[in-house]
XYZ file of C-alpha atoms in Angstrom:
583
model
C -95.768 -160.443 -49.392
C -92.524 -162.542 -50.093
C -92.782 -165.560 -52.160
C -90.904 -168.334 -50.565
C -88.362 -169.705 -53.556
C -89.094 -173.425 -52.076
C -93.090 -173.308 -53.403
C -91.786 -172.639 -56.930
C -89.187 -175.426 -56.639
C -92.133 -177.725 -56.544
C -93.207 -177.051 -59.186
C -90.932 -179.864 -60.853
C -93.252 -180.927 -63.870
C -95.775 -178.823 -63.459
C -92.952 -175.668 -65.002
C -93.952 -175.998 -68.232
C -97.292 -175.265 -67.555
C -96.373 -172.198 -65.819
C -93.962 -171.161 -68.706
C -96.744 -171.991 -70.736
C -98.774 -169.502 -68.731
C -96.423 -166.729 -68.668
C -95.781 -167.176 -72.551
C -99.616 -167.424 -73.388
C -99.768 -164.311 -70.766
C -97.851 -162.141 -72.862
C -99.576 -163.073 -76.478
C -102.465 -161.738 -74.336
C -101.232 -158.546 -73.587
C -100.115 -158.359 -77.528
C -103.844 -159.078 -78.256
C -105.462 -157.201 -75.863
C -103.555 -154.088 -77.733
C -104.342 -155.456 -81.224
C -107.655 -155.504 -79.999
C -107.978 -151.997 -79.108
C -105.863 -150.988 -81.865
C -108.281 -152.389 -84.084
C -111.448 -151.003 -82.926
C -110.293 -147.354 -82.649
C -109.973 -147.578 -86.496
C -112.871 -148.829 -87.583
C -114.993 -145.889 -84.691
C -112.638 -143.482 -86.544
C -112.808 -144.600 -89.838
C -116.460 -145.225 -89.912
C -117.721 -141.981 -87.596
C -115.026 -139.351 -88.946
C -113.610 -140.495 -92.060
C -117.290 -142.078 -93.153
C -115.556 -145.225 -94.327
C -118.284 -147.470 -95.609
C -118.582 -151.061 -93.877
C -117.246 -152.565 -96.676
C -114.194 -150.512 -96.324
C -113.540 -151.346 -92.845
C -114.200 -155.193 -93.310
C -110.782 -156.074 -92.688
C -110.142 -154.614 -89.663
C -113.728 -156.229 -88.749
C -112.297 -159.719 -89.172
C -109.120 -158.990 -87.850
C -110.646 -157.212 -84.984
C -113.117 -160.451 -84.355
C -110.223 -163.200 -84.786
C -108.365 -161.349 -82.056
C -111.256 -161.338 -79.926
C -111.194 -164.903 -80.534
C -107.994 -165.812 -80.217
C -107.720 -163.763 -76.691
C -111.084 -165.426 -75.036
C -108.546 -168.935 -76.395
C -105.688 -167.906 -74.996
C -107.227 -166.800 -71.969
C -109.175 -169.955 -71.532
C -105.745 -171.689 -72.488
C -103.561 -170.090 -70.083
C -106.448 -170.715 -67.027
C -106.077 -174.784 -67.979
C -102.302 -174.540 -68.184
C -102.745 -173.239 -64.546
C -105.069 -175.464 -63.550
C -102.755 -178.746 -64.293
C -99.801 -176.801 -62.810
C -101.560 -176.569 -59.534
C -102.974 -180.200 -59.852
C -99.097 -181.273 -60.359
C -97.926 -179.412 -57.879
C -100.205 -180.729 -55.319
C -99.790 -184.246 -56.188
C -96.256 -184.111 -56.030
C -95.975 -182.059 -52.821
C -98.753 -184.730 -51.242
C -96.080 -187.505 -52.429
C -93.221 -185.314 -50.182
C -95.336 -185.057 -47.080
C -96.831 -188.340 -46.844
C -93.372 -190.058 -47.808
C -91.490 -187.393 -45.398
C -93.900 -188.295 -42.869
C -93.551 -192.512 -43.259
C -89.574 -191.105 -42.570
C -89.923 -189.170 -39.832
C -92.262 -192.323 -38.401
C -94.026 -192.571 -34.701
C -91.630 -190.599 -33.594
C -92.312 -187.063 -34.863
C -96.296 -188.021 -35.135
C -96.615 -189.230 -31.693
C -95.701 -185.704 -30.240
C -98.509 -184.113 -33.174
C -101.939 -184.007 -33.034
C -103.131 -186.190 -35.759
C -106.426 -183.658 -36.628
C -103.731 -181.208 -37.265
C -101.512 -183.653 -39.337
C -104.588 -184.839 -41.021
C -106.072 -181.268 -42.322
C -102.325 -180.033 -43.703
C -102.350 -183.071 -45.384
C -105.782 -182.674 -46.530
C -107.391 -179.378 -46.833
C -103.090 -177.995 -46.416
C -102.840 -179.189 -49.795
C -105.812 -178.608 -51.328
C -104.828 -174.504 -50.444
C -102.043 -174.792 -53.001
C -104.408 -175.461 -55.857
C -105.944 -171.307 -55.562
C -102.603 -170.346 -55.487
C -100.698 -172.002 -58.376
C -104.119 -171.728 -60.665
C -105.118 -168.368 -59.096
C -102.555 -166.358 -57.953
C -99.148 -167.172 -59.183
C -99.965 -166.898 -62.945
C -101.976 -163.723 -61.879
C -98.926 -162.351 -60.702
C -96.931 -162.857 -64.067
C -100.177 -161.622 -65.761
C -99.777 -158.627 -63.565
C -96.459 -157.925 -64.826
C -96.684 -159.109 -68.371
C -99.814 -157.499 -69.483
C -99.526 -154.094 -68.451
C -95.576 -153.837 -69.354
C -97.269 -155.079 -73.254
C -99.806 -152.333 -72.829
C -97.360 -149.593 -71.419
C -94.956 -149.888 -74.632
C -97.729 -149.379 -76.865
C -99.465 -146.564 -74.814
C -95.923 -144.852 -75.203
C -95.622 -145.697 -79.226
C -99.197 -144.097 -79.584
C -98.786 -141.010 -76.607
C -95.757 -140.467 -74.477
C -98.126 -138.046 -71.772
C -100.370 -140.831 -71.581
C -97.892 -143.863 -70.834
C -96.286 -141.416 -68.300
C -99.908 -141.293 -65.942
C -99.646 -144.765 -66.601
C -96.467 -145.293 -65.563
C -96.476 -142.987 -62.526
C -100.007 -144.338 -61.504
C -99.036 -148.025 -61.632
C -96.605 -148.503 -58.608
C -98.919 -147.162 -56.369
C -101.124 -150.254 -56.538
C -98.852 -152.958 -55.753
C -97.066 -150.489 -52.496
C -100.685 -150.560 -51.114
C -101.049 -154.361 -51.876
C -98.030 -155.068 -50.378
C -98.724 -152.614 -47.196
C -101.980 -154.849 -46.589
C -100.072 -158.067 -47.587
C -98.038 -157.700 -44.118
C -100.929 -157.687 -42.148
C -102.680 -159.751 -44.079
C -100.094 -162.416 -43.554
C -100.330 -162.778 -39.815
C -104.245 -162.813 -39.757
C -104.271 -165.507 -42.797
C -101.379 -168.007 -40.865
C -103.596 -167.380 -37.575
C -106.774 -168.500 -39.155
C -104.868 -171.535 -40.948
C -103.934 -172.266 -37.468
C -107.309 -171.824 -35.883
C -108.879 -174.041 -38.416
C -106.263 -176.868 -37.888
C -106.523 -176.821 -34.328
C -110.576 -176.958 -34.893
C -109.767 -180.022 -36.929
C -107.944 -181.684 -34.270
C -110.517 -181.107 -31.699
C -113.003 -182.577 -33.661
C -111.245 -185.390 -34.761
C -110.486 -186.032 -30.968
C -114.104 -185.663 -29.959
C -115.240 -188.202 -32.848
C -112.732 -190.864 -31.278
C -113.360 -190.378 -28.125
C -117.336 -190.103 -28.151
C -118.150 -193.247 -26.415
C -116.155 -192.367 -23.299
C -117.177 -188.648 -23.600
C -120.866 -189.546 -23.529
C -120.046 -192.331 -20.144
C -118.635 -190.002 -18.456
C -121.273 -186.996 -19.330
C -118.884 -184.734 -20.605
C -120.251 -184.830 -24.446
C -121.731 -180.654 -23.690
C -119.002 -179.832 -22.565
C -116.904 -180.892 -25.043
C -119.961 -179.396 -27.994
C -119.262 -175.884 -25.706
C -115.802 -176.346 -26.385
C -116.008 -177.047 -30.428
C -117.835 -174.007 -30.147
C -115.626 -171.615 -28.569
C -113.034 -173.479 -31.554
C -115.322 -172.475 -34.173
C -116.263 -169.177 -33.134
C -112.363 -168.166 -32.486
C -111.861 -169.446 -36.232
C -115.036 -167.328 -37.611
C -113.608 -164.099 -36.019
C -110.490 -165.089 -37.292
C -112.225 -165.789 -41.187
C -113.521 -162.634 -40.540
C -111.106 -160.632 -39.750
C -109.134 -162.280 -42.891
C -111.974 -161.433 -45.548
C -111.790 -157.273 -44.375
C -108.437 -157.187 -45.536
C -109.570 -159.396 -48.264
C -112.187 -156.870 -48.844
C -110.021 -153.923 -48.278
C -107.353 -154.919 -50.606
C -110.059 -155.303 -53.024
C -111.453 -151.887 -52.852
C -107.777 -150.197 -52.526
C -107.061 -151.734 -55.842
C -110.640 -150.964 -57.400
C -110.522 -147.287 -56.086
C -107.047 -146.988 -56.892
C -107.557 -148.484 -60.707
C -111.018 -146.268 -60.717
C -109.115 -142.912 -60.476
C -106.042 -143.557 -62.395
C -108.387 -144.680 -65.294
C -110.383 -141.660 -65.041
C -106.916 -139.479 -64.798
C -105.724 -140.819 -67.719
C -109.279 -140.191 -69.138
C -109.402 -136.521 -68.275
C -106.314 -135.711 -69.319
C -107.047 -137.317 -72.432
C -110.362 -135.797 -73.040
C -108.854 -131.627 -72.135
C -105.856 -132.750 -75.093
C -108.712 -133.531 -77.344
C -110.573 -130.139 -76.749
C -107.869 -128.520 -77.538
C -106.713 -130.831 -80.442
C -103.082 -131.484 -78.841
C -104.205 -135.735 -79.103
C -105.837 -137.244 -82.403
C -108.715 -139.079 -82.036
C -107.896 -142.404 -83.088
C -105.027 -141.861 -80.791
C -107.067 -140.781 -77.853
C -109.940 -143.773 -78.565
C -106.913 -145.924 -78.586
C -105.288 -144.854 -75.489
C -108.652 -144.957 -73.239
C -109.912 -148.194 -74.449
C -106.525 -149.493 -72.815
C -106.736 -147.899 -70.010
C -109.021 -150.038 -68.529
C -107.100 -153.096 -69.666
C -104.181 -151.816 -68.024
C -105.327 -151.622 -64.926
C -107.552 -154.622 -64.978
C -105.145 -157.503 -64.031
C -104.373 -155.568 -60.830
C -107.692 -155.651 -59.708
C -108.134 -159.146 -60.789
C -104.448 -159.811 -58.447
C -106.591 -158.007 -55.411
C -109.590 -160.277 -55.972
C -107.366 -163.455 -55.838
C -105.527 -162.142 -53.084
C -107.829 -163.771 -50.259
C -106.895 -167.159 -51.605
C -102.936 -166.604 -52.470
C -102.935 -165.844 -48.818
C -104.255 -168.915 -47.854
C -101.927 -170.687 -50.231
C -99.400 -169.227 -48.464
C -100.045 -170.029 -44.893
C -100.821 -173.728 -45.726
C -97.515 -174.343 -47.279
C -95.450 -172.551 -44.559
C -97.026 -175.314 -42.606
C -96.121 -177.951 -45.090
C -92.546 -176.699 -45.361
C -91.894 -176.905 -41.551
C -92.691 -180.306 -41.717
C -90.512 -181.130 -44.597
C -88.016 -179.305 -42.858
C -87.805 -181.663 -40.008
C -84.744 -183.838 -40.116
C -85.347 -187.757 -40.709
C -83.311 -190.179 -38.441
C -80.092 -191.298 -39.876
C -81.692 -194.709 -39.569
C -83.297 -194.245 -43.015
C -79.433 -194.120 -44.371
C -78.224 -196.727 -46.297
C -76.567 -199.620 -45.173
C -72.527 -200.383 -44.554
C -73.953 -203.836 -44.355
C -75.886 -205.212 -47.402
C -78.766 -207.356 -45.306
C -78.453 -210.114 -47.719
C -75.763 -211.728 -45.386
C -78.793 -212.942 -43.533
C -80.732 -216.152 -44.348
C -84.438 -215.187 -44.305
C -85.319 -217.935 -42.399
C -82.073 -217.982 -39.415
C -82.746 -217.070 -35.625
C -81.356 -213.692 -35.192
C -78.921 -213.046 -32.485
C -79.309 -210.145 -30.589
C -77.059 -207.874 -28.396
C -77.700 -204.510 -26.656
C -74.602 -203.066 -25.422
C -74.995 -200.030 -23.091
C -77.785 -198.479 -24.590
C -78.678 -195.097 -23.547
C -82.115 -193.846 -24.782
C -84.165 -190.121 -23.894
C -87.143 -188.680 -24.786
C -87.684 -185.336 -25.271
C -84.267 -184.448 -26.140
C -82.680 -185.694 -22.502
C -85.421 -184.669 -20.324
C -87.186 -188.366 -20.031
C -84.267 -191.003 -19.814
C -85.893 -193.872 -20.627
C -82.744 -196.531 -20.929
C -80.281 -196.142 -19.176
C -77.007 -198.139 -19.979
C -79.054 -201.442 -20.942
C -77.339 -204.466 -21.606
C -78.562 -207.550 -22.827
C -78.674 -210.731 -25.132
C -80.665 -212.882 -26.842
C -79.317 -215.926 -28.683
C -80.501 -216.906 -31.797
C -83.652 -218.861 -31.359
C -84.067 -217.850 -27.940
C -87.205 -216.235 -26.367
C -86.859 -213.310 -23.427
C -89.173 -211.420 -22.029
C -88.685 -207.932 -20.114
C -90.941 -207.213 -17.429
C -91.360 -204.725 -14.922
C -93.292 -201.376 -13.912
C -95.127 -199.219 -16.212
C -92.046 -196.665 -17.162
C -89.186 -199.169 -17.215
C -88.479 -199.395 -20.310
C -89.956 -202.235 -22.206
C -91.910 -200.275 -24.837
C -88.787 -198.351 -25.590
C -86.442 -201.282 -26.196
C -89.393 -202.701 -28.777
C -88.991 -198.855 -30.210
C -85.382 -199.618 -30.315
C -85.505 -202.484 -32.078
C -87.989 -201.375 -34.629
C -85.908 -198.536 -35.674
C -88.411 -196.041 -34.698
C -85.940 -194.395 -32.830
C -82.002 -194.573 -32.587
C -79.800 -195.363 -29.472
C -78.044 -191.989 -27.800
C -75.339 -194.000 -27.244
C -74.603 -197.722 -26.842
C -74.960 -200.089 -29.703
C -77.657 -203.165 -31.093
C -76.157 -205.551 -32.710
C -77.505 -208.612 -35.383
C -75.818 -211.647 -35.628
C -72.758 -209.836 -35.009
C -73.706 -206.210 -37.397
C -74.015 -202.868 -36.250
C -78.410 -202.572 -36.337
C -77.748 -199.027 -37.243
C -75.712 -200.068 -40.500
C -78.915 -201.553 -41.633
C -80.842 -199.820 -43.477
C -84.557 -199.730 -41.582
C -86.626 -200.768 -44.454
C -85.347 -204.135 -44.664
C -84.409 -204.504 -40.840
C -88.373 -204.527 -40.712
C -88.639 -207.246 -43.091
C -86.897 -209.451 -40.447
C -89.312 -208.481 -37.672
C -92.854 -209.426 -36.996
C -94.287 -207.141 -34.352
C -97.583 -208.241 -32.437
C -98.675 -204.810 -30.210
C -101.253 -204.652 -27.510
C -103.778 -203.321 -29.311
C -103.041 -203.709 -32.951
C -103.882 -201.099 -35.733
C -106.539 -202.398 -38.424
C -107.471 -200.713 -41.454
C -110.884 -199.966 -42.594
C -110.991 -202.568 -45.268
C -111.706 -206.142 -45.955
C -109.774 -209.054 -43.646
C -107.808 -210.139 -46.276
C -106.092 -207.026 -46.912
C -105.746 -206.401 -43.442
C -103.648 -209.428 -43.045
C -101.877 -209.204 -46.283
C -100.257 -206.530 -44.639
C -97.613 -209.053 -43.506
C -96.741 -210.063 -46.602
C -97.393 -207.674 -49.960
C -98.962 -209.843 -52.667
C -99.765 -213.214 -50.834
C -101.778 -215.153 -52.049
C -105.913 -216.159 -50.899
C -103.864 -219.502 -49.658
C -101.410 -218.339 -48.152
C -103.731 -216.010 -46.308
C -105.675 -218.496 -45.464
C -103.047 -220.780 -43.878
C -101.848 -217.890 -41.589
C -105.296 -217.226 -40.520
C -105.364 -221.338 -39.695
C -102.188 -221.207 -37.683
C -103.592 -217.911 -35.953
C -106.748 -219.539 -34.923
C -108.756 -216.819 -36.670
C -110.235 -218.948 -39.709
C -113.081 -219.916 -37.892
C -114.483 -216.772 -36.703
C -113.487 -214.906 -40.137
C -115.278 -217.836 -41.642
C -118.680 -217.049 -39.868
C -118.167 -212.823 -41.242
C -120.896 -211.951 -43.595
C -118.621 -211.770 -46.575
C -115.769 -213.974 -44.909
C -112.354 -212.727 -45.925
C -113.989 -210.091 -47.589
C -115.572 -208.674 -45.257
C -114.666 -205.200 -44.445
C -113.962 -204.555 -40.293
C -114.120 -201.044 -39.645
C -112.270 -198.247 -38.766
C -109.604 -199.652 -36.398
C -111.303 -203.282 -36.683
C -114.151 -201.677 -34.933
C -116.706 -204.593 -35.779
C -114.237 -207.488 -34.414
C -113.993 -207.969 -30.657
C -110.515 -207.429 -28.849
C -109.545 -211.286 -29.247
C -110.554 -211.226 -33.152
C -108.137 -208.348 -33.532
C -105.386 -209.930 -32.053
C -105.526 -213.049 -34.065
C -105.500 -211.156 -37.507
C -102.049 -209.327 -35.888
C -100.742 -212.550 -35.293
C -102.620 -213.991 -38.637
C -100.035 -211.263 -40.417
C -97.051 -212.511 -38.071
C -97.235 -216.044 -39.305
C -97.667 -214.654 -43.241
C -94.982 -212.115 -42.472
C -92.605 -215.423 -41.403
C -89.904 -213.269 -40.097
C -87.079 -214.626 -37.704
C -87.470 -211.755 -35.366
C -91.043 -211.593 -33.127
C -91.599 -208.704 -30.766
C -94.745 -209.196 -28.551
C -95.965 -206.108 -26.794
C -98.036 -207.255 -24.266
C -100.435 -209.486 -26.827
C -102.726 -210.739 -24.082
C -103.507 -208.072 -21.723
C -107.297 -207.170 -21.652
C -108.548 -210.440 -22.818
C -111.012 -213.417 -21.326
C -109.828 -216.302 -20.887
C -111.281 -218.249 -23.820
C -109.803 -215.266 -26.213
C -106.596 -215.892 -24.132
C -106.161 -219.704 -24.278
C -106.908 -219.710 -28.433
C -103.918 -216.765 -28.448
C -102.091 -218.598 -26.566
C -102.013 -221.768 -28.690
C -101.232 -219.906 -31.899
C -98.233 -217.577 -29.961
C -96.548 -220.840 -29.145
C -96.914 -222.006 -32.677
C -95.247 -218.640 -33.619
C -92.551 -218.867 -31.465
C -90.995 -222.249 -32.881
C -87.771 -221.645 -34.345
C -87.659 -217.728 -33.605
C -85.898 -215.230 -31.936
C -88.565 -213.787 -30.032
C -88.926 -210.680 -27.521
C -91.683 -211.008 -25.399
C -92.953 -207.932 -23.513
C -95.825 -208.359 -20.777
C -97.075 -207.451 -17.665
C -98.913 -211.330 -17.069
C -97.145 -214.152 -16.324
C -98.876 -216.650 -18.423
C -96.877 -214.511 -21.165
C -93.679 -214.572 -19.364
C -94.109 -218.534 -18.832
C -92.737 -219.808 -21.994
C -89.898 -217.548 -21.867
C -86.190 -219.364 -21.550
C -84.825 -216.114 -19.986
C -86.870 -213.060 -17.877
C -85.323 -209.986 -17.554
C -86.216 -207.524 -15.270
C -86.357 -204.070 -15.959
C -86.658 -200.896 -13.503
C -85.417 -197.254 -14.574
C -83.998 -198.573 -17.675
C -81.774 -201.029 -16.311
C -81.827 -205.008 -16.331
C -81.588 -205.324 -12.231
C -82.999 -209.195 -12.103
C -82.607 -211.977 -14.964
C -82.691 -215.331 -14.785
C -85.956 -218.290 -15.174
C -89.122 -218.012 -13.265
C -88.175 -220.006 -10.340
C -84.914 -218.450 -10.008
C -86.465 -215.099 -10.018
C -88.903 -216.013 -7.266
C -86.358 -217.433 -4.899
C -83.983 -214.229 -5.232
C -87.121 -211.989 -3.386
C -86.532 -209.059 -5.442
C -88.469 -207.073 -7.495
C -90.171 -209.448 -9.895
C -91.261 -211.780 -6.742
C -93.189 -208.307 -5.891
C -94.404 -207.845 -9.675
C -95.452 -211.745 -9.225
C -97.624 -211.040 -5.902
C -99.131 -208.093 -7.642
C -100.333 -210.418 -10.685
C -102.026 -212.934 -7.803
C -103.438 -210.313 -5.913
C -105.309 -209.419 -9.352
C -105.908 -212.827 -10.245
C -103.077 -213.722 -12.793
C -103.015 -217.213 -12.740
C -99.054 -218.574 -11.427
């Protein structure tokens, strides 16, 4: 089994617990021979030379304060490992989260968020057997038994040859197993993230799953999941098991070699006894970290397969939109209308398969409010995509207020944009932290206000605990309408002079509608704003519509200009009637 050079260059702080580990590991093996050295002279001084107690009292105490010191040392070394692995975990959790917030919505969108969810979770948690477990086992492995072998050969050279002959064999059947070990073990790691993803799709989608009567179905399918990942455990744990008993049979006989070999050299009086007692009380020793190596080997496996996992998502490239800016983004007053300009943008998904843009050009003047609309697949998401810096043009260029968009550095781009989406993401915690999210560190007033411009004061008022009051998972205990008014609640506390509205009043009655309404118009004073919908009384208040089909602008112009050219959006405007859009 091949350690991968990239798990120990985590280890970052966490080293010096492993170097204290390896040193500690190798007082061990000094004691562990001190040990033995001590107690075959006081057996031969007291049963052969009939040395009195009080002759031997030395070696007593010195025998006991090794004792000591090893169980220390021991207990020592296991600590040292234990904060190595807690380091190591932390800071590789740091690296995937913060390589994840990089690689943004668009690496996670094409992952399964179960999946993403248990590497991050129980992934991680993998890596704490192996750095406290297995790793410093390994050095202990080496360490220990090299100790022991030098003084074997200082006390009998026959004996530290079995020894030396006998060892090798151990780790070539280890390593044998290892192989097959490692395809099973990355298999089940596999098995149990997909289980996790399942599951975490069932749990979301339980309402519609039990509307539709497909809730057994879906418990048949969890259980075909589960039972694919317990033949997989399975499987895993014989070779677990079998590495186990290789080692333990393997240990077993070299032991009793050594001890037969010993015992005819005795007979015969070719070995003193001291010598011999000294030589079979380490026996054992010698061979006992490689049994303890097999009985961690089960979870160094595991280790193993979780971070190959957690490397290839590391190893995914982040967007060069993360690079830091030609541009410094102070040039901007925080408070100016942007001015916007897409110049032949070209954007695909899917590496070229999906074109989604295709040559889009368009502008919006500082202060001035467009809105794209158009069939589902036209585009209008994307451009928001664009504009976010979720994703970078293929070609083409964006430009602000006259500056490359891509010589920006994304993190404060964002701070210039408010974005309202369709159906807006809320944490499971209280109101006011869910709309502090526009603005780190505001203020109970300044919350407050934004809520008051939203329209969303009243109705957080009436909560049980107010602004305090924690919503749910995904705002699950506010109504569609309530969630949308704390997403525009953080758009008026974020105060940005960009606004992107995806869609903000699709699925809503018309009470919700009218109060959203009211408070989008308040929002849109004295902004750049994009305005992305599929109603009309979104599109209304727009000074310019564009038209979008295939990725390309094919109709622009105001609402009664539109309608008197017949094109497309007269269609998309009959298609609103017909489902009772208001004109």
């Amino acid at each position: 089994m091949k350690l991968d050079k990239r798990l120990l260059q985590q280890t970052g702080n966490a080293r010096r617990y492993l170097v204290i580990t390896i040193g500690l590991s190798v007082v061990i093996g000094i004691l562990t021979v001190t040990q033995a050295h001590f107690m075959s002279q006081i057996i031969d001084g007291v049963f052969l030379s009939n040395l009195k107690l009080e002759q031997v009292s030395d070696w007593l105490f010195l025998l006991l304060l090794a004792i000591i010191l090893r169980a220390l040392l021991v207990w020592g070394s296991e600590v040292a490992a234990d904060r190595a692995a807690r380091n190591v975990k932390t800071n590789l959790r740091e690296k995937l989260f913060s390589h994840l917030f990089k690689l943004g919505p668009a690496y996670t969108r094409s992952e399964r968020t179960g999946e993403l969810t248990n590497t991050a979770g129980e992934g991680i948690e993998a890596l704490d057997a192996l750095f406290s477990q297995y790793l410093p086992q390994i050095f202990i492995t080496v360490l220990v038994p090299l100790t022991i072998l030098i003084a074997v050969f200082s006390a009998d050279t026959l004996s530290g040859i079995v020894l030396l002959v006998t060892a090798p064999v151990l780790p070539f059947f280890m390593e044998l197993i290892g192989r097959m070990a490692g395809v099973l073990t990355r298999k089940q790691y596999k098995s149990m993230s997909l289980l996790s993803a399942h599951f975490l799709d069932v749990l979301q989608g339980l309402t519609t799953l039990k509307l539709f009567g497909r809730s057994k179905l879906q418990e048949k399918n969890i259980a075909n999941t589960s039972e694919s990942f317990r033949r997989l455990t399975m499987s895993v744990l014989k070779v677990a098991f079998l590495s186990a008993l290789v080692l333990e049979i393997g240990a077993t006989i070299s032991t009793a070699i050594v001890a037969v070999e010993i015992g005819l050299r005795l007979v015969y009086a070719q070995i003193g006894f001291q010598s011999a007692l000294f030589v079979l009380l380490l026996a054992p020793e010698f061979y006992m970290p490689f049994r303890a190596l097999g009985a961690r080997f089960h979870a160094g496996m595991s280790g193993f397969a979780a971070a190959q996992r957690i490397f290839e998502i590391l190893d995914k490239p982040i967007a060069s939109n993360e690079a830091k800016p030609t541009n410094p983004y102070l040039a901007f007053e925080p408070n100016e209308p942007l001015k916007l300009e897409f110049e032949q943008v070209h954007y695909a998904y899917n590496g070229g398969e999906r074109p989604a843009l295709q040559g889009l050009s368009f502008t919006i003047e500082a202060g001035q409010k467009i809105a794209l609309v158009g069939a589902s697949g036209g585009g209008k998401s994307t451009v928001a995509q664009l504009l976010l810096r979720f994703f970078e043009p293929d070609s083409g260029s964006i430009r602000v207020n006259g500056l490359a968009l891509g010589e920006i550095k994304a993190e404060e781009w964002r701070k210039q944009v408010a974005w309202i989406p369709q159906n807006p993401y809320l944490f499971n915690t209280s109101v006011l932290e869910n709309i502090r999210l526009g603005k780190q560190g505001a203020s109970l007033e300044e919350v407050i206000e934004a809520a008051k411009l939203a329209n969303a004061h009243d109705f957080i008022a009436t909560l049980p605990q107010g602004y305090a009051t924690v919503i749910g998972e995904r705002g699950s205990r506010l109504s569609g309408g309530q969630a949308q008014r704390i997403s525009l609640a953080r758009a008026f506390l974020r105060n940005a002079p960009l606004l992107i509205m995806d869609e903000a009043t699709a699925n809503l009655d018309p009470v919700q509608e009218a109060r959203i309404v009211e408070a989008t118009n308040r929002l849109l004073e004295g902004r750049s704003a994009l305005i992305i919908a599929h109603r009309l009384s979104t599109v209304y208040r727009a000074d310019n519509i564009l038209v979008l089909k295939e990725g390309r602008v094919i109709e622009s112009g105001a609402h009664h200009e539109l309608l008197a050219k017949n094109g497309l959006y007269r269609e998309l405007v009959g298609a609103y009637r017909e489902r009772g859009d208001a004109a």
